[in-house]
Tab-separated table of C-alpha atoms and ligand atoms in Angstrom:
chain	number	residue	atom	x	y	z
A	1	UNK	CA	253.622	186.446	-21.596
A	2	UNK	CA	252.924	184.039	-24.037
A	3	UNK	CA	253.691	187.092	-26.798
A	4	UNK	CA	257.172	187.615	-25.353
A	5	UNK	CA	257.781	183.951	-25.510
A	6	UNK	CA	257.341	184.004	-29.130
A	7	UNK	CA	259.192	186.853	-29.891
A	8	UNK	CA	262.171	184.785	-28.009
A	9	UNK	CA	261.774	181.371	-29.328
A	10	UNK	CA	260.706	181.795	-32.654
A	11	UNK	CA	257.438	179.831	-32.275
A	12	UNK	CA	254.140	180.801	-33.649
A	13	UNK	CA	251.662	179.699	-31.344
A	14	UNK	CA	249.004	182.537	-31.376
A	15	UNK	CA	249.514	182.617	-34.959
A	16	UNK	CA	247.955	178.720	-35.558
A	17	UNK	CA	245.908	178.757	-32.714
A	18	UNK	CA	244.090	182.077	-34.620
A	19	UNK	CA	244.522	180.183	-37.740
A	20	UNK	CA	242.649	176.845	-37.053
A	21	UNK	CA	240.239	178.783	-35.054
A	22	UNK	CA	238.903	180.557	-38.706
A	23	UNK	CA	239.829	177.457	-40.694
A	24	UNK	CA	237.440	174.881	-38.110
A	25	UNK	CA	234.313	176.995	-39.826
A	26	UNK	CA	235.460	176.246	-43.531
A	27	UNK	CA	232.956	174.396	-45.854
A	28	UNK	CA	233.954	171.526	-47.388
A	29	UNK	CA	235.125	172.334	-50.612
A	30	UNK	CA	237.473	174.750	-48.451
A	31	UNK	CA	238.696	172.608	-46.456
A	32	UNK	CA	239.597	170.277	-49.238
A	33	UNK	CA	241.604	172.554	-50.917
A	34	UNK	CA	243.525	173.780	-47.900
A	35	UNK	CA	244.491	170.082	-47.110
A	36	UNK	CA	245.427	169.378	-51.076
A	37	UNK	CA	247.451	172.791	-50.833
A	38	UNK	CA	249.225	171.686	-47.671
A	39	UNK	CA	250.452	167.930	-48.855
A	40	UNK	CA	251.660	169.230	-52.048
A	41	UNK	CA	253.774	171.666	-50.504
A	42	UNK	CA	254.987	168.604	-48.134
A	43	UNK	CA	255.534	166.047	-50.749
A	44	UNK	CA	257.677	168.634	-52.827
A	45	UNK	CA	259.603	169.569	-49.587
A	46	UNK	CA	260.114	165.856	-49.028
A	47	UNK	CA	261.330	164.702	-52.352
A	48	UNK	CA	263.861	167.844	-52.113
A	49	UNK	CA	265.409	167.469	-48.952
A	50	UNK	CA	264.100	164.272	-47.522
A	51	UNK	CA	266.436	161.007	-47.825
A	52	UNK	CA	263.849	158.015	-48.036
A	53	UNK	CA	261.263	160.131	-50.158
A	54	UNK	CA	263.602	161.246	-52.588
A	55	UNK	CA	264.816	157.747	-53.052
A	56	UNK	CA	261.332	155.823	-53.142
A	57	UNK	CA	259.671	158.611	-55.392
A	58	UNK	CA	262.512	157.992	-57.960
A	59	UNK	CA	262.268	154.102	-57.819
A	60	UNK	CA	258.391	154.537	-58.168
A	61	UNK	CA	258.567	157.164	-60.934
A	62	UNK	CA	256.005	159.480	-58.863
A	63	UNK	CA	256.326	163.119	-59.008
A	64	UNK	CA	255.221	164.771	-55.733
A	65	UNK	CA	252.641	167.468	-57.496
A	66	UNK	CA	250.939	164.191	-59.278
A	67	UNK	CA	250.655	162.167	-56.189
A	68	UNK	CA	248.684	165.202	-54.323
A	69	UNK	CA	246.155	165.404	-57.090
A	70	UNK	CA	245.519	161.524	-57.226
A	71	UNK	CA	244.492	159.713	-54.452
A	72	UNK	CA	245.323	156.624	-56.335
A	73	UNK	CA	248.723	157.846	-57.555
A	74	UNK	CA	249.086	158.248	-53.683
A	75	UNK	CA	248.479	155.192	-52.616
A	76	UNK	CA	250.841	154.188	-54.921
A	77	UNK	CA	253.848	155.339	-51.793
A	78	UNK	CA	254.701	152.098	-49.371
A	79	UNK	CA	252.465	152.292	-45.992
A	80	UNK	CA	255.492	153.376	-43.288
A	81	UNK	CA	255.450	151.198	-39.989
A	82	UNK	CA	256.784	152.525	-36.923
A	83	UNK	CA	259.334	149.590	-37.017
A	84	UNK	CA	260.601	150.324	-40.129
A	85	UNK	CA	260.634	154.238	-39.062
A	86	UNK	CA	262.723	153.272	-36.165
A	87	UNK	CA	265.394	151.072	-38.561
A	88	UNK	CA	265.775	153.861	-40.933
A	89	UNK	CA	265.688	157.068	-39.139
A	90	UNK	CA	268.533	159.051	-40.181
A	91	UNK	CA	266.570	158.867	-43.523
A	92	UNK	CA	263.796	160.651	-42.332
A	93	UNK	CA	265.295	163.769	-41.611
A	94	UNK	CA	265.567	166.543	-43.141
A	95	UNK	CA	268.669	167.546	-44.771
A	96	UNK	CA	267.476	171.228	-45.236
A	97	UNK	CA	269.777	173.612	-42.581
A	98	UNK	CA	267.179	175.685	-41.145
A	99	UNK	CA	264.531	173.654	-40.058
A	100	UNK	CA	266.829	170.984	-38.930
A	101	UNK	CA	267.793	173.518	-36.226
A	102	UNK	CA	264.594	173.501	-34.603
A	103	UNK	CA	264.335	169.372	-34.603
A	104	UNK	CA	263.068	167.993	-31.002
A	105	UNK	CA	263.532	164.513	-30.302
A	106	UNK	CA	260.417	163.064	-28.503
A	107	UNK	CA	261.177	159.861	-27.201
A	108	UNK	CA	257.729	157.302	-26.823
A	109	UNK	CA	258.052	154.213	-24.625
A	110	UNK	CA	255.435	153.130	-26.817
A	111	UNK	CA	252.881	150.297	-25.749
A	112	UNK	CA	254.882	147.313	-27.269
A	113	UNK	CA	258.231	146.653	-27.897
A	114	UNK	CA	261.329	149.159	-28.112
A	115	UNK	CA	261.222	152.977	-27.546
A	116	UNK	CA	260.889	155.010	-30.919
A	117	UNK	CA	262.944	158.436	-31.000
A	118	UNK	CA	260.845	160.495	-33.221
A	119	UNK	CA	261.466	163.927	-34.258
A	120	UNK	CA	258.794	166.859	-34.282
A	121	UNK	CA	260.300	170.535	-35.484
A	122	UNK	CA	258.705	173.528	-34.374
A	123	UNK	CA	255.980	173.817	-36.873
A	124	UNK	CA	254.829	170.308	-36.134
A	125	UNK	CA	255.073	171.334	-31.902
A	126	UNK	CA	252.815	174.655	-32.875
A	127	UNK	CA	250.234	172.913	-34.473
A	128	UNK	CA	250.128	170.482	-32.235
A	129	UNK	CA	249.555	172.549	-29.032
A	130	UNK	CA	247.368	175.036	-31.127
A	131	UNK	CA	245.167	171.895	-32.052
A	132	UNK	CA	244.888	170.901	-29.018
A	133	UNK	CA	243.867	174.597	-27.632
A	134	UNK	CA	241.593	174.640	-30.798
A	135	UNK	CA	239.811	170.931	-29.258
A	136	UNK	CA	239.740	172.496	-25.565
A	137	UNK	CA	237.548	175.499	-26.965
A	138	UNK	CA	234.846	172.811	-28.180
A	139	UNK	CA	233.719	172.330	-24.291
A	140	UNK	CA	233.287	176.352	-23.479
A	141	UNK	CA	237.453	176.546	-22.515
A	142	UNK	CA	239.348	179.743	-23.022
A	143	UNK	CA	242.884	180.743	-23.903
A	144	UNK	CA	243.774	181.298	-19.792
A	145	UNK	CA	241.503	179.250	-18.079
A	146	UNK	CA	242.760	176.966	-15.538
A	147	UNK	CA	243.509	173.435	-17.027
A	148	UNK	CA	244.868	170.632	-15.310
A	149	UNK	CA	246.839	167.209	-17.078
A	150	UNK	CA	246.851	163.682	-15.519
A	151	UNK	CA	249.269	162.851	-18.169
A	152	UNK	CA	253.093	160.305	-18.232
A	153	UNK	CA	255.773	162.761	-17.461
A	154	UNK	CA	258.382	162.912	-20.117
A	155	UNK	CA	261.555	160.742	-19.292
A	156	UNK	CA	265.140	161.935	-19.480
A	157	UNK	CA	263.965	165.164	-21.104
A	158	UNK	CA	267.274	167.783	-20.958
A	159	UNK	CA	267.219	170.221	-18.028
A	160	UNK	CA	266.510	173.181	-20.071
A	161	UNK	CA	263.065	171.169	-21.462
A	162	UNK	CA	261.662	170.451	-17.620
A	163	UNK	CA	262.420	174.479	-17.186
A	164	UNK	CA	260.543	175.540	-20.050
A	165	UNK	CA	257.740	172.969	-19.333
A	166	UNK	CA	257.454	174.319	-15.760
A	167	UNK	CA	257.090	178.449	-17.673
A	168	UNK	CA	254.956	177.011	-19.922
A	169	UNK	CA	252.539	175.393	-17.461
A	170	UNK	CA	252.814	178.532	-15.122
A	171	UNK	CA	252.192	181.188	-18.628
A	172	UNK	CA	248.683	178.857	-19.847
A	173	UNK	CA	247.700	178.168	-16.204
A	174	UNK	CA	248.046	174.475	-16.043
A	175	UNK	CA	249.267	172.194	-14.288
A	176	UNK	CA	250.561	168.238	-14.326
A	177	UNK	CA	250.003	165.187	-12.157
A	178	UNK	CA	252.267	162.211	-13.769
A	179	UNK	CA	249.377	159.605	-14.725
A	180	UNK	CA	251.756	156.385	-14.248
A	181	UNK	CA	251.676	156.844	-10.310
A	182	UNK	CA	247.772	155.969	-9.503
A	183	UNK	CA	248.830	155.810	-5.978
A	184	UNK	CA	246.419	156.876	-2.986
A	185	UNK	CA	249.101	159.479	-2.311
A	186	UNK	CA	249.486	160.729	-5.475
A	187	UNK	CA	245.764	161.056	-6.239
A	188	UNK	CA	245.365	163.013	-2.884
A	189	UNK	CA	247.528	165.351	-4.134
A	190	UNK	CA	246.016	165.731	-7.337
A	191	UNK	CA	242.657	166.067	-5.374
A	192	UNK	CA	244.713	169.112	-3.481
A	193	UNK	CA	245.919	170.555	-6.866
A	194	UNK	CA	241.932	170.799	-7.924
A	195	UNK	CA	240.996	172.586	-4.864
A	196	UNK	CA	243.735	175.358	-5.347
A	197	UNK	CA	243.728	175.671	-8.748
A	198	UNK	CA	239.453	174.954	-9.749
A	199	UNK	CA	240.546	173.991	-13.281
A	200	UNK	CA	237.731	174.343	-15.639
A	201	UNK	CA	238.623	170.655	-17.590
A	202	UNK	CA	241.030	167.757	-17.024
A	203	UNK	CA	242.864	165.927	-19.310
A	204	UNK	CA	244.566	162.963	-19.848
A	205	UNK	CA	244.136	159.279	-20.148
A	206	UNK	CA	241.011	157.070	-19.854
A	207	UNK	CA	242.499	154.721	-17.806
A	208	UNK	CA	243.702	157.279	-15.321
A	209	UNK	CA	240.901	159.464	-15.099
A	210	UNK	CA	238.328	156.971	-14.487
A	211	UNK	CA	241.100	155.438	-11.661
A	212	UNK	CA	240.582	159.064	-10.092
A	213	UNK	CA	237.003	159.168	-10.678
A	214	UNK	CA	236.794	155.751	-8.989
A	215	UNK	CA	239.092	157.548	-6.063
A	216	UNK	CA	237.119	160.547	-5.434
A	217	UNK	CA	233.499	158.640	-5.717
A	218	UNK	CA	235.152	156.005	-2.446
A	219	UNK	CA	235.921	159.009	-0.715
A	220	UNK	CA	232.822	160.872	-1.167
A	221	UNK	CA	234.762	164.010	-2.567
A	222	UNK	CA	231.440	165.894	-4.128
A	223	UNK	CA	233.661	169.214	-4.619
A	224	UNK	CA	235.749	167.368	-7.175
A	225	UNK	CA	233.902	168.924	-10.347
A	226	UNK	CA	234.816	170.193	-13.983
A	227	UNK	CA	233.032	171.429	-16.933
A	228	UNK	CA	234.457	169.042	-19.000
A	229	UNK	CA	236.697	165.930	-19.207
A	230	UNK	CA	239.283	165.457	-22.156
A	231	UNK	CA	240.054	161.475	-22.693
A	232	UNK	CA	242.990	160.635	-24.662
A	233	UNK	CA	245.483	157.682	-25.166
A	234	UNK	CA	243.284	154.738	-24.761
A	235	UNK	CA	240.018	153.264	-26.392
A	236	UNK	CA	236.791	155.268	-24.270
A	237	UNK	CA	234.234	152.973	-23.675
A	238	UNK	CA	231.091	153.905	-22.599
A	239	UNK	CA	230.667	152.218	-19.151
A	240	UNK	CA	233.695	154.871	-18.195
A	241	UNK	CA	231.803	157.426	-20.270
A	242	UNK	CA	229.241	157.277	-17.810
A	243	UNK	CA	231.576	156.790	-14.708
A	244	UNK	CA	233.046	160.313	-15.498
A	245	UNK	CA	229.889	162.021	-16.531
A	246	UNK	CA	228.542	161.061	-13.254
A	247	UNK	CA	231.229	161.739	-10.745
A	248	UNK	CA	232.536	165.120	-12.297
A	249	UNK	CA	229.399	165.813	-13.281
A	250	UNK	CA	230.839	167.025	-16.598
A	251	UNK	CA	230.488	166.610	-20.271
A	252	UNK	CA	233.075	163.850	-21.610
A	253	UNK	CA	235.423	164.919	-25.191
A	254	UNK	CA	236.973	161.826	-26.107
A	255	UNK	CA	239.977	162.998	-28.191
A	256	UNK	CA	242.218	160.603	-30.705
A	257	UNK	CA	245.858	161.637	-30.771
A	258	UNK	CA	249.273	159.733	-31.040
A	259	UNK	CA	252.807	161.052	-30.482
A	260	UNK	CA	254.093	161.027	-34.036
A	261	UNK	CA	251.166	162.346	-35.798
A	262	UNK	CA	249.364	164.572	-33.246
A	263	UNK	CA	245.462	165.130	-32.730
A	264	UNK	CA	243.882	163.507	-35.290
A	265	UNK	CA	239.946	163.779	-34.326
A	266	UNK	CA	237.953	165.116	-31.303
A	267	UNK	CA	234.436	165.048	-30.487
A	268	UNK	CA	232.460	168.786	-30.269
A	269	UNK	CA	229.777	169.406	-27.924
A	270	UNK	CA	227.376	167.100	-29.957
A	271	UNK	CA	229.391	163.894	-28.838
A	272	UNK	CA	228.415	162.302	-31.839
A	273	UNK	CA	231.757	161.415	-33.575
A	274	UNK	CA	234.740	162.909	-33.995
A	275	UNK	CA	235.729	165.786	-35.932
A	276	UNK	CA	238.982	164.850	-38.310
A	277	UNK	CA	241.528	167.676	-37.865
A	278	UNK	CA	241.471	168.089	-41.610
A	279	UNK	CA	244.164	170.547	-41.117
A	280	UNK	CA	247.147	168.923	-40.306
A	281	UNK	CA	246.350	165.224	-41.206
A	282	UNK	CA	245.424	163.504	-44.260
A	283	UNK	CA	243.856	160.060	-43.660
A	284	UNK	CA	243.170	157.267	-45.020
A	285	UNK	CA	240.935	154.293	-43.815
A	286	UNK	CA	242.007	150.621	-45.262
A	287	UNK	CA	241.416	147.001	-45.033
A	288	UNK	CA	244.099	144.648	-46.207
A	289	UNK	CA	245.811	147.689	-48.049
A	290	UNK	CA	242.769	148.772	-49.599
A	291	UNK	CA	239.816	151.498	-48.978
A	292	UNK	CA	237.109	151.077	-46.739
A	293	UNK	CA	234.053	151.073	-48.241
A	294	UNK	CA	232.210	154.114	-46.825
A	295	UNK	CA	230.887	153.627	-43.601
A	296	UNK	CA	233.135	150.818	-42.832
A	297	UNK	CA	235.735	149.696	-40.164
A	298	UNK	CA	239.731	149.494	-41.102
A	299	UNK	CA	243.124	150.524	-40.327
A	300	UNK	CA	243.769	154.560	-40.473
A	301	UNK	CA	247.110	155.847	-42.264
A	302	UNK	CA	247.938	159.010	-41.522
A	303	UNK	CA	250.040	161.931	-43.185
A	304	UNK	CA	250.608	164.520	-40.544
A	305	UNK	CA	250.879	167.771	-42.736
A	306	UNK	CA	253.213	169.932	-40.486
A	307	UNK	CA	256.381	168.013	-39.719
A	308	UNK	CA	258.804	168.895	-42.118
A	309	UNK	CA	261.689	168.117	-40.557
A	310	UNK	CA	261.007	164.331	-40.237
A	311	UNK	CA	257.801	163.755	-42.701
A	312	UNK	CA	255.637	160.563	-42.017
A	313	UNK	CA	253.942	159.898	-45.281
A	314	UNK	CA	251.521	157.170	-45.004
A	315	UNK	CA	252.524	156.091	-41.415
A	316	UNK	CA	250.345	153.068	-40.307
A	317	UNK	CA	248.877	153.733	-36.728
A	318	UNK	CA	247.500	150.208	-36.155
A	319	UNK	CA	244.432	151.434	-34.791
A	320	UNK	CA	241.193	150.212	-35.946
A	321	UNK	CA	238.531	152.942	-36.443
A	322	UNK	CA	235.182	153.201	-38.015
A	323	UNK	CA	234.678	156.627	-40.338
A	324	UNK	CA	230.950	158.521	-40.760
A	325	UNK	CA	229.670	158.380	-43.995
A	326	UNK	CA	231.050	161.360	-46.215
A	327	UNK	CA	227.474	162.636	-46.338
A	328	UNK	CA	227.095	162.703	-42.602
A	329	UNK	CA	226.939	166.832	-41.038
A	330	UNK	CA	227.190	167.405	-37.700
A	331	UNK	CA	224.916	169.682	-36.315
A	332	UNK	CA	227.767	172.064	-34.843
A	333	UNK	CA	228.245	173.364	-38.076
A	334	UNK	CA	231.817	171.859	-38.915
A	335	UNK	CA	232.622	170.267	-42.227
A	336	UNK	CA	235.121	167.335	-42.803
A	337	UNK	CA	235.271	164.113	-42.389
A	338	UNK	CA	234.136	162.747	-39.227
A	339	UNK	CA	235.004	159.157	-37.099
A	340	UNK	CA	231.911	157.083	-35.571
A	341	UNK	CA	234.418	155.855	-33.200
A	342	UNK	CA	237.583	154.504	-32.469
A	343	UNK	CA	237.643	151.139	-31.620
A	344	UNK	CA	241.237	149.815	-30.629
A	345	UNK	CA	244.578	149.058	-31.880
A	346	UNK	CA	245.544	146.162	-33.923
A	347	UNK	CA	247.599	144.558	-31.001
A	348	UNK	CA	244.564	144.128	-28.572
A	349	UNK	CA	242.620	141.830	-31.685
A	350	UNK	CA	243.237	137.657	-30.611
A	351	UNK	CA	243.741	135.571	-33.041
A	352	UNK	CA	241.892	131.895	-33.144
A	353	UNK	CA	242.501	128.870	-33.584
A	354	UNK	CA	240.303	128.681	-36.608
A	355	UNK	CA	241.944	131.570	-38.510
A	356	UNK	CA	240.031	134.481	-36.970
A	357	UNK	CA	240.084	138.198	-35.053
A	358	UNK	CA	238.549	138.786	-32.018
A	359	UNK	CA	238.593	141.936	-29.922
A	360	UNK	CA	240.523	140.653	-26.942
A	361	UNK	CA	239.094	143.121	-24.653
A	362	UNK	CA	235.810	142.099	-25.430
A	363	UNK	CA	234.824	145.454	-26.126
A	364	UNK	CA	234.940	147.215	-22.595
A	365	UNK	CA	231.884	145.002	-21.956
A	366	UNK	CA	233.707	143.207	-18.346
A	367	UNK	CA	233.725	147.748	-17.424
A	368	UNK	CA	229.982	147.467	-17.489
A	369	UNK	CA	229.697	144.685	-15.063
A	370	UNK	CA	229.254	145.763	-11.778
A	371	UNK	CA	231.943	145.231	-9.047
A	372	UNK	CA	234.975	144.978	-11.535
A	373	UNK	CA	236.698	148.238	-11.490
A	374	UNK	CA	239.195	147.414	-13.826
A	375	UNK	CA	240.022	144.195	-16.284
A	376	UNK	CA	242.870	143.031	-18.657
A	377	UNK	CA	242.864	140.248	-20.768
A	378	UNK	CA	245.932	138.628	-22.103
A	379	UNK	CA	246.362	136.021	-25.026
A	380	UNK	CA	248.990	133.801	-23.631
A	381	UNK	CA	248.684	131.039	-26.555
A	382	UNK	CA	246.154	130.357	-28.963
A	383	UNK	CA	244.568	128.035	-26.678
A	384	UNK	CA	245.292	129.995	-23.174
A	385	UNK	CA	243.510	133.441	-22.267
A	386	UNK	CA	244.029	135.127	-18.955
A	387	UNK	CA	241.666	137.371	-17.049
A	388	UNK	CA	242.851	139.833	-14.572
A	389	UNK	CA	240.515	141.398	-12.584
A	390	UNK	CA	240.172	144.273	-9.889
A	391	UNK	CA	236.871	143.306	-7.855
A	392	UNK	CA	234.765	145.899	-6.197
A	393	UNK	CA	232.906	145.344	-3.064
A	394	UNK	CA	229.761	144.087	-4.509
A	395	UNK	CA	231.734	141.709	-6.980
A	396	UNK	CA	229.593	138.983	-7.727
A	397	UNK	CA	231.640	134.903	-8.081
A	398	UNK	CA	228.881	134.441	-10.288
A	399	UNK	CA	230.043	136.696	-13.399
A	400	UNK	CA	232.948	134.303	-13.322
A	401	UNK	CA	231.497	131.780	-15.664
A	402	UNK	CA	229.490	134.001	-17.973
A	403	UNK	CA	233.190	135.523	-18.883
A	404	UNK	CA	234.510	132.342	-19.484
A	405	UNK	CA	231.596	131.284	-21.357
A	406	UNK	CA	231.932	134.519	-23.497
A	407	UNK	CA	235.613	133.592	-24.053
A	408	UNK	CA	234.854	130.162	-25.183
A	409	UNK	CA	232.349	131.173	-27.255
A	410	UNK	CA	234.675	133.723	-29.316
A	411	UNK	CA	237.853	132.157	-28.842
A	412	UNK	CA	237.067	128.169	-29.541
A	413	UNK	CA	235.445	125.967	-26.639
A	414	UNK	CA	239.058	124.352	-25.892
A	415	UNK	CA	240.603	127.835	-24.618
A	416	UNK	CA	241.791	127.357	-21.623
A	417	UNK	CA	240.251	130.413	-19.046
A	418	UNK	CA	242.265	131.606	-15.917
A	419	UNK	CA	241.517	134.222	-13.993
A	420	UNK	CA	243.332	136.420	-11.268
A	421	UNK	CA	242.354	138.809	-9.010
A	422	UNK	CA	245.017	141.725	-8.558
A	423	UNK	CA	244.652	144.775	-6.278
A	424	UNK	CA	245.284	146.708	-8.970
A	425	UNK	CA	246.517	146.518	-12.207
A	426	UNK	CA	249.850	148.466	-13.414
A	427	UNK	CA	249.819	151.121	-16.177
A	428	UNK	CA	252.597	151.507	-19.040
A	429	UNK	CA	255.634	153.873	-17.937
A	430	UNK	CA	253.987	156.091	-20.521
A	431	UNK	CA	251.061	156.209	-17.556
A	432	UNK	CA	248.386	154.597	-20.349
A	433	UNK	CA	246.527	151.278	-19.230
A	434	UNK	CA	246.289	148.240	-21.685
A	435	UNK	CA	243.123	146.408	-21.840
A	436	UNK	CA	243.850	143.489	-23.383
A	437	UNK	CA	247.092	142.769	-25.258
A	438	UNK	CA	248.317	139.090	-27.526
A	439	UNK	CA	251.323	137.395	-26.786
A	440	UNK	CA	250.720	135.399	-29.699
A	441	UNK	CA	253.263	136.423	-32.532
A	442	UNK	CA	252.327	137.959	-35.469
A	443	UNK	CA	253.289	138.078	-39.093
A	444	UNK	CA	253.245	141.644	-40.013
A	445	UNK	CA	255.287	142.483	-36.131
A	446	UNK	CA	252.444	144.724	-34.642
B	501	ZN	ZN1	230.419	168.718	-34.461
């Protein structure tokens, strides 16, 4: 099936899926090369047919072949925010005939502030779904196996999309449960959808899946079981780690992946770090504009290496991650860089009175108490931090002033400490949960 879809749309899908299979066992040098090869032929296409590239690369007096060899020359080009993306879009696009045709707008309600309208063409979309078969084979998956998504269901997509999203899921043998309804209902039905369907993983985001885990533990549900579970979207910390290890009794992939770039990194069956998909990103880990010293925590920029039709060079994902050291081999036999973790995006660190950056989720660490099922913080004013929480049945008053303790202790001794106790706490439309977020404006508008 999948053949005769290809031979109807044009897409390529067996094609990269076969290709990043091969390319996953490359050695370093190899892999190097390959991802050299593949920006140079995306910095020439961009200065050729590309608006903003063409423009900046004269002003800057780069030429594309010279800022592929030199990392330096490279860092030369202006880091691209996704607010500055959104302002100058028509820019972005390609002016080249062919490929325009096969432009997809994807639109991403996006965690803060407006919706971005970003545009993938279908060598971006190929890669992207092969990558993500390619992660899916790390836990023991096959092309075929039954799969199933607690994932946001795309708004306003054109009739036509839904249809071939419904083929789709029927020709790979998947299927969807929209992640922004948590609902008893809704989860009852996704409990139904396991029992007919006995799909070998599920996927989706951490918040969700550990809200279903949570579900099927209450009800005492023991047939609810996969071999693996995919996390994706959010931060994984390890109190829901073990949550999900525990009720599916599976092994946990924690997988890094945004809308306009794609997968980035995904943990093999060694769950220790995450494997950079080399192939289709370059990245690059800085602090205040400049690299991380190796081993060190910073900001990753990403160039995804497939989208030609709207090329992100540089684009700044305002997440904070923390890289291996280049020396570092995993024992699964892959080469390439690798993440230690990923910690969190930009938006969820507090500022202090005294100048500072705190994480404003304190790290997942209110997960690992027991009795609170789920927890938000939120930075009302420099001085005023408030704690919602979802208590448990053995929720103890008591943890109430070692969190505001902890508080005043990062946050300055005059913070201000409220709590509340929701029944639950209400994902983004996109169906992803914030942890803690700042209302506390910021300079640089993340
Ligand atoms: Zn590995």
């Amino acid at each position: 099936m999948l053949k005769i879809y290809q031979r109807v749309s044009g897409r390529v899908l067996l094609r990269r899926f076969q290709e990043l299979m091969a390319s996953q066992w490359f050695d370093q040098a190899a892999l190097e090369q390959l991802q050299r090869e593949k920006l140079r032929r995306l910095l020439r296409y961009a200065y050729r047919y590309v608006p903003y590239y063409r423009r900046t690369f004269d002003e800057l007096g780069v030429q594309p072949d010279a800022l592929a060899d030199s990392p330096a020359e490279f860092r030369k080009l202006t880091i691209l925010t996704k607010n500055y993306v959104r302002a100058h879009r028509a820019d972005f696009i390609t002016t080249e005939p062919r490929t325009r045709r096969t432009l997809h707008e994807h639109v991403t309600s996006g965690s803060t502030g407006e919706p971005f309208a970003f545009l993938e063409d279908y060598n971006y979309r190929d890669y992207v779904t092969a990558g993500i078969w390619r992660h899916l084979t790390w836990s023991g998956w096959q092309l075929g196996d039954p799969q199933g998504f607690l994932w946001g269901e795309p708004e306003g997509e054109p009739f036509f999309h839904r249809m071939r999203a419904v083929a789709m899921d029927w020709m790979l043998n998947r299927f969807r449960v929209d992640a922004y309804d948590l609902s008893a209902q809704n989860l009852a039905r996704l409990v139904r959808r396991v029992r007919r369907f006995r799909p070998r993983l599920l996927f989706g985001y951490t918040t969700a899946l550990t809200t279903f885990a949570r579900y099927v533990l209450r009800n005492d549900l023991t047939d609810i079981r996969f071999a693996a579970v995919y996390t994706t979207g959010e931060t994984l910390y390890p109190p829901q780690r073990a949550l999900l290890e525990r009720v599916f009794h599976c092994e946990v992939f924690n997988r890094y992946a945004t809308v306009e770039v794609g997968g980035i990194a995904c943990e093999c069956s060694e769950h220790n770090g995450l494997h950079v998909n080399v192939e289709s990103c370059y990245t690059e880990l800085l602090k205040d504009g400049h690299p991380v010293p190796e081993g060190g925590e910073g900001e990753l920029v990403v160039t995804n290496l497939d989208n030609y039709g709207f090329p992100l060079i540089r684009y700044r994902l305002a997440d904070v991650v923390r890289m291996k050291p280049a020396a570092h081999r995993c024992s699964c036999g892959r080469a390439g860089p690798m993440l230690a973790s990923v910690e969190g995006r930009v938006v969820d660190l507090f500022p202090t009175v005294t100048g500072g950056l705190v994480w404003g989720d304190l790290e997942g660490s209110l997960l690992g108490y027991r009795g609170i099922e789920q927890s938000q913080v939120v930075q009302k004013s420099l001085d005023l931090v408030i704690v919602r929480l979802v208590r448990g049945p053995d929720f103890d008053p008591q943890l109430l002033n070692q969190i505001e303790g902890r508080i005043k202790r990062m946050m300055g001794a005059a913070t201000e400490v409220r709590f509340e106790f929701p029944d639950a706490l209400p994902m983004l439309p996109s169906g992803k949960f914030r942890y803690a977020y700042s209302e506390v404006p910021r300079e640089d508008g993340s």
